[in-house]
CSV table of C-alpha atoms in Angstrom, one decimal:
chain,number,residue,atom,x,y,z
A,21,GLU,CA,-41.6,-12.8,-54.6
A,22,LEU,CA,-42.6,-11.1,-57.9
A,23,MET,CA,-42.0,-7.7,-56.3
A,24,MET,CA,-38.6,-8.7,-55.1
A,25,SER,CA,-37.6,-10.2,-58.5
A,26,SER,CA,-38.7,-7.1,-60.3
A,27,ALA,CA,-36.8,-4.9,-58.0
A,28,MET,CA,-33.6,-6.9,-58.4
A,29,LYS,CA,-33.9,-6.8,-62.2
A,30,ALA,CA,-34.5,-3.0,-62.1
A,31,GLY,CA,-31.1,-2.8,-60.4
A,32,GLY,CA,-30.2,-1.6,-56.9
A,33,LEU,CA,-31.2,-2.6,-53.4
A,34,ALA,CA,-32.8,0.8,-52.9
A,35,ARG,CA,-35.8,-0.1,-55.1
A,36,LEU,CA,-35.8,-3.6,-53.6
A,37,ALA,CA,-36.1,-2.0,-50.1
A,38,ALA,CA,-38.9,0.2,-51.3
A,39,ALA,CA,-40.7,-2.8,-52.7
A,40,LEU,CA,-40.3,-4.7,-49.5
A,41,CYS,CA,-41.7,-1.7,-47.5
A,42,GLY,CA,-44.7,-1.7,-49.8
A,43,GLY,CA,-43.5,1.4,-51.6
A,44,ARG,CA,-42.7,3.3,-48.4
A,45,ALA,CA,-39.1,3.9,-49.2
A,46,GLY,CA,-39.2,6.8,-46.7
A,47,GLY,CA,-39.8,4.3,-43.9
A,48,CYS,CA,-36.3,2.9,-44.5
A,49,ALA,CA,-34.5,6.3,-45.0
A,50,ALA,CA,-30.7,6.2,-44.8
A,51,GLY,CA,-29.3,7.5,-41.5
A,52,SER,CA,-32.5,6.9,-39.5
A,53,VAL,CA,-30.5,4.8,-37.1
A,54,ARG,CA,-26.8,5.4,-36.3
A,55,LEU,CA,-24.5,2.6,-37.5
A,56,LEU,CA,-23.2,0.7,-34.4
A,57,HIS,CA,-19.5,-0.1,-34.3
A,58,ALA,CA,-19.2,-0.1,-38.1
A,59,THR,CA,-16.5,-1.9,-40.0
A,60,PRO,CA,-14.5,0.0,-42.7
A,61,THR,CA,-16.5,-1.8,-45.4
A,62,ALA,CA,-19.8,-0.9,-43.8
A,63,LEU,CA,-18.7,2.8,-43.4
A,64,ALA,CA,-17.6,2.9,-47.1
A,65,LYS,CA,-21.1,1.6,-48.1
A,66,ARG,CA,-22.8,4.2,-46.0
A,67,LYS,CA,-20.7,7.0,-47.5
A,68,ALA,CA,-21.4,5.7,-51.0
A,69,GLY,CA,-25.1,5.6,-50.2
A,70,GLN,CA,-25.0,9.2,-48.9
A,71,ALA,CA,-23.1,10.3,-52.0
A,72,ASN,CA,-25.7,8.6,-54.2
A,73,ILE,CA,-28.5,10.4,-52.4
A,74,SER,CA,-26.7,13.7,-53.0
A,75,LYS,CA,-26.3,12.8,-56.6
A,76,LYS,CA,-30.0,12.0,-56.9
A,77,LYS,CA,-30.9,15.4,-55.4
A,78,ALA,CA,-28.5,17.3,-57.6
A,79,THR,CA,-29.1,15.5,-60.9
A,80,GLY,CA,-32.4,13.7,-60.4
A,81,VAL,CA,-30.7,10.4,-61.3
A,82,ALA,CA,-31.6,7.5,-59.0
A,83,PRO,CA,-28.7,5.6,-57.3
A,84,THR,CA,-27.8,2.3,-58.9
A,85,THR,CA,-26.2,0.5,-55.9
A,86,TYR,CA,-27.4,1.6,-52.5
A,87,SER,CA,-29.0,-0.2,-49.6
A,88,ALA,CA,-31.4,1.9,-47.6
A,89,TYR,CA,-30.3,0.1,-44.4
A,90,THR,CA,-27.3,1.3,-42.4
A,91,CYS,CA,-27.7,-1.3,-39.5
A,92,THR,CA,-29.7,-4.3,-38.6
A,93,ASP,CA,-32.1,-2.2,-36.4
A,94,ASP,CA,-33.1,-0.3,-39.6
A,95,PHE,CA,-34.5,-3.5,-41.0
A,96,ARG,CA,-36.1,-4.6,-37.7
A,97,LYS,CA,-37.9,-1.2,-37.3
A,98,SER,CA,-39.1,-1.3,-40.9
A,99,PHE,CA,-40.7,-4.6,-40.5
A,100,LYS,CA,-41.7,-4.4,-36.8
A,101,LEU,CA,-39.4,-7.2,-35.7
A,102,ASP,CA,-38.3,-7.7,-32.1
A,103,ARG,CA,-34.9,-6.2,-31.5
A,104,HIS,CA,-33.6,-9.5,-30.2
A,105,VAL,CA,-34.3,-11.4,-33.4
A,106,PRO,CA,-31.0,-12.4,-35.1
A,107,VAL,CA,-30.4,-11.7,-38.8
A,108,ALA,CA,-30.3,-15.5,-39.4
A,109,PHE,CA,-34.0,-15.7,-38.3
A,110,PHE,CA,-35.3,-12.7,-40.3
A,111,GLU,CA,-36.7,-14.9,-43.1
A,112,GLU,CA,-38.4,-17.2,-40.6
A,113,ALA,CA,-39.9,-14.2,-38.7
A,114,LEU,CA,-41.2,-12.6,-41.9
A,115,GLY,CA,-42.4,-15.9,-43.4
A,116,ARG,CA,-40.7,-15.4,-46.8
A,117,PRO,CA,-37.2,-15.5,-48.2
A,118,LEU,CA,-35.0,-12.4,-48.6
A,119,PRO,CA,-32.6,-11.7,-51.5
A,120,LYS,CA,-29.1,-13.1,-50.9
A,121,PRO,CA,-27.3,-9.7,-51.4
A,122,LEU,CA,-29.5,-8.1,-48.7
A,123,MET,CA,-29.0,-11.0,-46.3
A,124,ASN,CA,-25.2,-10.8,-46.8
A,125,GLU,CA,-25.2,-7.1,-46.1
A,126,LEU,CA,-27.3,-7.5,-42.9
A,127,MET,CA,-25.1,-10.3,-41.8
A,128,GLU,CA,-22.1,-8.0,-42.2
A,129,TYR,CA,-23.8,-5.3,-40.2
A,130,GLU,CA,-24.6,-7.8,-37.4
A,131,ALA,CA,-21.1,-9.0,-37.2
A,132,SER,CA,-19.8,-5.5,-36.8
A,133,GLU,CA,-22.4,-4.6,-34.2
A,134,VAL,CA,-21.5,-7.5,-31.9
A,135,ALA,CA,-17.7,-7.4,-32.5
A,136,ALA,CA,-15.5,-7.0,-29.4
A,137,SER,CA,-12.1,-5.3,-29.8
A,138,LYS,CA,-9.5,-4.5,-27.2
A,139,GLY,CA,-8.6,-1.3,-29.1
A,140,ASP,CA,-12.2,0.0,-29.2
A,141,SER,CA,-12.9,1.9,-26.0
A,142,SER,CA,-16.3,3.2,-27.2
A,143,TRP,CA,-18.1,0.1,-25.9
A,144,ARG,CA,-18.0,-1.4,-22.4
A,145,ILE,CA,-17.3,-5.1,-22.8
A,146,GLU,CA,-18.9,-7.5,-20.3
A,147,VAL,CA,-19.4,-11.2,-19.9
A,148,ALA,CA,-22.3,-13.3,-18.4
A,149,VAL,CA,-22.7,-17.0,-17.6
A,150,SER,CA,-25.7,-19.2,-18.0
A,151,LEU,CA,-25.1,-21.7,-15.2
A,152,GLU,CA,-27.4,-24.7,-15.9
A,153,ARG,CA,-28.3,-27.7,-13.8
A,154,TYR,CA,-29.4,-30.4,-16.1
A,155,GLN,CA,-32.5,-32.5,-15.4
A,156,ARG,CA,-31.8,-35.5,-13.1
A,157,ILE,CA,-34.7,-37.7,-13.9
A,158,PHE,CA,-36.7,-38.5,-17.0
A,159,ASP,CA,-39.5,-36.4,-18.1
A,160,THR,CA,-42.9,-37.1,-16.5
A,161,PRO,CA,-44.3,-40.0,-18.6
A,162,HIS,CA,-47.4,-39.5,-20.7
A,163,GLU,CA,-50.6,-41.6,-20.2
A,164,GLU,CA,-49.7,-44.0,-23.0
A,165,GLU,CA,-46.2,-44.4,-21.5
A,166,LEU,CA,-47.6,-45.2,-18.1
A,167,LYS,CA,-49.8,-47.9,-19.7
A,168,TRP,CA,-46.8,-49.5,-21.4
A,169,ILE,CA,-44.7,-49.4,-18.1
A,170,ALA,CA,-47.5,-51.2,-16.2
A,171,PHE,CA,-47.8,-53.8,-19.0
A,172,ARG,CA,-44.0,-54.2,-19.0
A,173,ASP,CA,-43.8,-54.7,-15.3
A,174,GLU,CA,-46.6,-57.2,-15.4
A,175,ILE,CA,-44.7,-59.3,-18.0
A,176,ASN,CA,-41.5,-59.0,-16.0
A,177,VAL,CA,-43.2,-60.2,-12.8
A,178,GLU,CA,-44.8,-63.1,-14.6
A,179,LYS,CA,-41.4,-64.1,-16.1
A,180,SER,CA,-39.6,-63.8,-12.8
A,181,ALA,CA,-42.1,-66.1,-10.9
A,182,MET,CA,-40.7,-69.6,-10.1
A,183,LEU,CA,-42.2,-72.7,-11.5
A,184,GLN,CA,-44.0,-75.0,-9.0
A,185,ALA,CA,-41.2,-77.6,-9.3
A,186,GLU,CA,-38.7,-74.9,-8.3
A,187,VAL,CA,-40.8,-73.9,-5.3
A,188,THR,CA,-41.1,-77.5,-4.2
A,189,GLN,CA,-37.3,-78.1,-4.6
A,190,ASN,CA,-36.5,-75.0,-2.6
A,191,ARG,CA,-38.8,-76.2,0.3
A,192,LYS,CA,-37.2,-79.6,0.2
A,193,GLU,CA,-33.6,-78.2,0.4
A,194,ALA,CA,-34.7,-75.8,3.2
A,195,GLU,CA,-36.1,-78.7,5.2
A,196,GLU,CA,-32.9,-80.7,4.7
A,197,GLU,CA,-30.8,-77.8,5.8
A,198,ARG,CA,-32.9,-77.3,8.9
A,199,LEU,CA,-32.6,-81.0,9.9
A,200,ARG,CA,-28.8,-80.9,9.5
A,201,ALA,CA,-28.6,-77.8,11.6
A,202,ALA,CA,-30.7,-79.4,14.3
A,203,GLY,CA,-28.5,-82.6,14.3
A,204,ASP,CA,-25.3,-80.5,14.7
A,205,GLY,CA,-27.0,-78.6,17.6
A,206,ARG,CA,-26.7,-75.3,15.7
A,207,GLY,CA,-30.4,-74.6,15.4
A,208,GLY,CA,-31.6,-71.9,13.1
A,209,GLY,CA,-32.9,-72.5,9.6
A,210,SER,CA,-32.0,-72.0,6.0
A,211,ASN,CA,-31.1,-68.9,4.0
A,212,ILE,CA,-32.7,-70.3,0.9
A,213,SER,CA,-35.5,-68.0,-0.4
A,214,LEU,CA,-38.9,-69.5,-0.5
A,215,MET,CA,-40.4,-66.5,-2.3
A,216,GLY,CA,-42.3,-67.4,-5.4
A,217,GLU,CA,-41.4,-64.1,-7.2
A,218,GLU,CA,-39.2,-61.0,-6.9
A,219,THR,CA,-40.3,-58.0,-4.8
A,220,THR,CA,-41.7,-55.2,-6.9
A,221,PHE,CA,-39.4,-52.2,-7.2
A,222,VAL,CA,-40.8,-48.9,-5.8
A,223,PRO,CA,-39.0,-45.8,-7.2
A,224,ALA,CA,-38.4,-42.7,-5.2
A,225,PRO,CA,-41.0,-39.9,-5.5
A,226,ARG,CA,-40.6,-37.5,-8.5
A,227,THR,CA,-41.3,-34.4,-6.4
A,228,THR,CA,-39.3,-33.2,-3.4
A,229,ALA,CA,-39.9,-31.1,-0.2
A,230,ALA,CA,-38.4,-28.1,-2.1
A,231,ASP,CA,-41.1,-28.6,-4.8
A,232,ALA,CA,-43.9,-28.7,-2.2
A,233,ALA,CA,-42.5,-25.5,-0.5
A,234,ASN,CA,-41.7,-23.9,-3.9
A,235,ASP,CA,-38.2,-23.2,-2.5
A,236,ARG,CA,-36.5,-21.7,-5.6
A,237,THR,CA,-33.2,-21.3,-3.7
A,238,SER,CA,-32.8,-25.1,-3.7
A,239,LEU,CA,-31.3,-27.2,-6.4
A,240,ASN,CA,-33.4,-30.2,-5.3
A,241,ARG,CA,-36.5,-29.2,-7.2
A,242,LYS,CA,-37.9,-29.6,-10.7
A,243,LEU,CA,-35.8,-32.8,-11.1
A,244,ASP,CA,-37.3,-33.4,-14.5
A,245,ASP,CA,-36.4,-30.0,-15.9
A,246,LYS,CA,-33.3,-27.8,-16.5
A,247,LEU,CA,-32.7,-25.1,-13.9
A,248,TYR,CA,-30.8,-21.8,-14.5
A,249,LEU,CA,-29.1,-19.6,-11.9
A,250,ILE,CA,-30.3,-16.0,-11.7
A,251,THR,CA,-29.3,-13.4,-9.0
A,252,LYS,CA,-30.6,-10.1,-7.8
A,253,ALA,CA,-28.1,-7.3,-7.5
A,254,ALA,CA,-27.9,-5.2,-4.3
A,255,GLY,CA,-29.8,-2.0,-4.1
A,256,VAL,CA,-33.5,-0.9,-4.3
A,257,ASP,CA,-33.6,-1.2,-8.1
A,258,GLY,CA,-31.7,-4.4,-8.2
A,259,GLU,CA,-32.6,-6.5,-11.3
A,260,TRP,CA,-32.7,-10.3,-11.7
A,261,ARG,CA,-29.8,-11.2,-14.0
A,262,MET,CA,-27.5,-14.1,-14.7
A,263,PRO,CA,-24.0,-13.9,-13.2
A,264,GLN,CA,-22.1,-11.1,-15.1
A,265,ALA,CA,-19.0,-9.0,-14.8
A,266,ALA,CA,-16.9,-6.5,-16.7
A,267,TYR,CA,-14.2,-7.7,-19.0
A,268,ASP,CA,-10.6,-7.0,-17.9
A,269,GLU,CA,-8.2,-6.2,-20.7
A,270,SER,CA,-5.5,-8.3,-18.9
A,271,GLU,CA,-7.5,-11.4,-19.7
A,272,SER,CA,-6.5,-13.2,-22.8
A,273,THR,CA,-10.0,-14.3,-23.9
A,274,LEU,CA,-13.7,-13.7,-23.2
A,275,ARG,CA,-13.8,-17.3,-22.0
A,276,ALA,CA,-11.2,-16.6,-19.3
A,277,ALA,CA,-13.3,-13.6,-18.3
A,278,ALA,CA,-16.4,-15.8,-18.1
A,279,GLU,CA,-14.6,-18.3,-15.9
A,280,ARG,CA,-13.4,-15.6,-13.5
A,281,CYS,CA,-17.0,-14.1,-13.4
A,282,LEU,CA,-18.5,-17.4,-12.4
A,283,ALA,CA,-15.8,-18.0,-9.8
A,284,GLU,CA,-17.0,-14.8,-8.1
A,285,PHE,CA,-20.5,-16.1,-7.8
A,286,VAL,CA,-20.0,-19.8,-6.7
A,287,SER,CA,-17.7,-21.4,-4.2
A,288,PRO,CA,-14.4,-22.9,-5.5
A,289,GLU,CA,-15.5,-26.4,-4.6
A,290,THR,CA,-18.3,-26.2,-7.2
A,291,GLU,CA,-17.6,-28.3,-10.2
A,292,VAL,CA,-18.7,-26.8,-13.5
A,293,HIS,CA,-18.0,-27.4,-17.2
A,294,PHE,CA,-18.1,-24.6,-19.8
A,295,VAL,CA,-19.9,-25.6,-23.0
A,296,GLY,CA,-17.5,-24.4,-25.7
A,297,ASN,CA,-15.0,-21.5,-26.0
A,298,PHE,CA,-17.3,-19.1,-27.8
A,299,PRO,CA,-20.3,-17.1,-26.5
A,300,VAL,CA,-23.8,-18.1,-27.5
A,301,MET,CA,-25.2,-14.6,-27.6
A,302,CYS,CA,-24.3,-10.9,-27.5
A,303,GLU,CA,-26.6,-8.4,-25.8
A,304,THR,CA,-25.9,-5.0,-27.3
A,305,THR,CA,-27.2,-2.0,-25.4
A,306,GLU,CA,-26.8,1.6,-26.6
A,307,PHE,CA,-26.9,4.2,-23.9
A,308,ALA,CA,-29.2,7.2,-24.2
A,309,SER,CA,-26.2,9.5,-24.0
A,310,GLU,CA,-22.4,9.0,-24.1
A,311,SER,CA,-20.5,8.8,-20.8
A,312,ASP,CA,-16.7,9.3,-20.9
A,313,GLY,CA,-16.7,8.4,-24.6
A,314,VAL,CA,-18.6,5.1,-24.0
A,315,VAL,CA,-21.7,4.8,-26.2
A,316,GLY,CA,-23.0,1.4,-24.9
A,317,SER,CA,-22.3,-2.1,-23.6
A,318,LYS,CA,-21.8,-5.5,-25.2
A,319,ARG,CA,-22.4,-8.4,-23.0
A,320,PHE,CA,-21.3,-11.8,-24.2
A,321,TYR,CA,-23.1,-14.9,-22.8
A,322,PHE,CA,-21.4,-18.2,-22.1
A,323,ARG,CA,-23.1,-21.5,-21.1
A,324,ALA,CA,-21.8,-23.6,-18.2
A,325,ALA,CA,-23.1,-27.0,-16.9
A,326,LEU,CA,-23.2,-27.7,-13.2
A,327,ILE,CA,-21.4,-31.0,-12.6
A,328,SER,CA,-21.7,-31.2,-8.8
A,329,MET,CA,-24.4,-33.6,-7.8
A,330,SER,CA,-24.9,-32.2,-4.2
A,331,ALA,CA,-28.4,-31.1,-3.3
A,332,ASP,CA,-27.3,-27.5,-3.0
A,333,VAL,CA,-24.4,-25.3,-4.1
A,334,GLU,CA,-22.9,-22.8,-1.7
A,335,LEU,CA,-23.2,-19.3,-3.2
A,336,PRO,CA,-21.3,-16.3,-1.7
A,337,ALA,CA,-23.7,-13.5,-0.8
A,338,ASP,CA,-21.4,-10.6,-1.3
A,339,LYS,CA,-22.3,-10.3,-5.0
A,340,PHE,CA,-26.1,-10.3,-4.7
A,341,THR,CA,-28.9,-10.1,-2.2
A,342,GLU,CA,-31.1,-13.0,-3.6
A,343,HIS,CA,-30.7,-15.9,-5.9
A,344,ALA,CA,-33.0,-18.5,-7.5
A,345,TRP,CA,-32.8,-21.7,-9.5
A,346,VAL,CA,-35.6,-21.4,-12.1
A,347,THR,CA,-36.8,-23.2,-15.2
A,348,LYS,CA,-37.0,-21.6,-18.6
A,349,SER,CA,-40.8,-20.9,-18.2
A,350,GLU,CA,-40.3,-19.4,-14.7
A,351,LEU,CA,-38.0,-16.7,-16.0
A,352,ASP,CA,-40.9,-14.7,-17.2
A,353,GLN,CA,-42.1,-14.2,-13.6
A,354,TYR,CA,-38.9,-12.2,-12.8
A,355,ASP,CA,-38.3,-10.0,-15.9
A,356,PRO,CA,-40.3,-10.8,-19.1
A,357,GLU,CA,-38.2,-8.7,-21.4
A,358,TYR,CA,-35.0,-10.2,-20.1
A,359,ALA,CA,-36.5,-13.7,-20.3
A,360,THR,CA,-37.3,-13.1,-24.0
A,361,LEU,CA,-33.7,-12.2,-24.6
A,362,LEU,CA,-32.4,-15.4,-22.8
A,363,HIS,CA,-34.9,-17.6,-24.7
A,364,SER,CA,-33.0,-16.9,-27.9
A,365,PHE,CA,-30.2,-19.3,-26.9
A,366,MET,CA,-32.0,-21.6,-24.5
A,367,PRO,CA,-33.0,-25.1,-25.8
């Protein structure tokens, strides 16, 4: 903190960046990573920074206002942060606060990096949907909870038991009803219960046949946990991914594209509810080389809750070769890197 304070008083984010890097200003050199989808403000800052560097080389005067970072990946690489860590969690990941001007600049870079624009053809815009089946029973009780449940049931049974006078009265009424029925020639007996207490309720089992067989294509499993739909694309190198599709410029919003995407993966009878109108995450991928002027892809993720309560949902097979309903912890078994990305928005 003293180093950051001193750097701020000395003036300029360049010396602050050098202090944060332990004096290794070269590790945060300008231009080390290309600015992704920069806004005019960000480009202006970058040009100003380059001009300041030229001034320093020409005159030996250090720049007064210049940030050594030109995009969020600059900062991540400098401090060895995972590429999926959002700017809002930088301070938590580093375990210390960052100066407000630096955070504001990084936030601006992040906003420009994930921005989607119809007029920008340099990025391929895609949507993906996290289709979730919420848990259908309570979590497995802990040992202390089981003890309390047993004690509660014991008290309920004791309170529901009839007094001896009530049992005697019921027997008497049953006998009178039997005698009246015999006198009328009807025969039979009484429908008055002679039970001294209520029958104990036995709940259905918490595990199902799909759990026993580890059938991950079935929704009728892991009833006490949330399940997510993942599919495997056709082809030898098919990857396990959530339902995704390319954005069509004829669609008015990304939400509309997400609805169309999900409709291609589940039957029309499937009832779902989209959680909000905005995406919960943007996955930005920069290609190794440009192709037809496209430098990378931006995939926007939406969340949708499965409302249908049927045991299974019919999934058309023309979009994928395999599918699975898995828990958050089971995602690691399919693609650990992709699972890490998804964990950033999963509760």
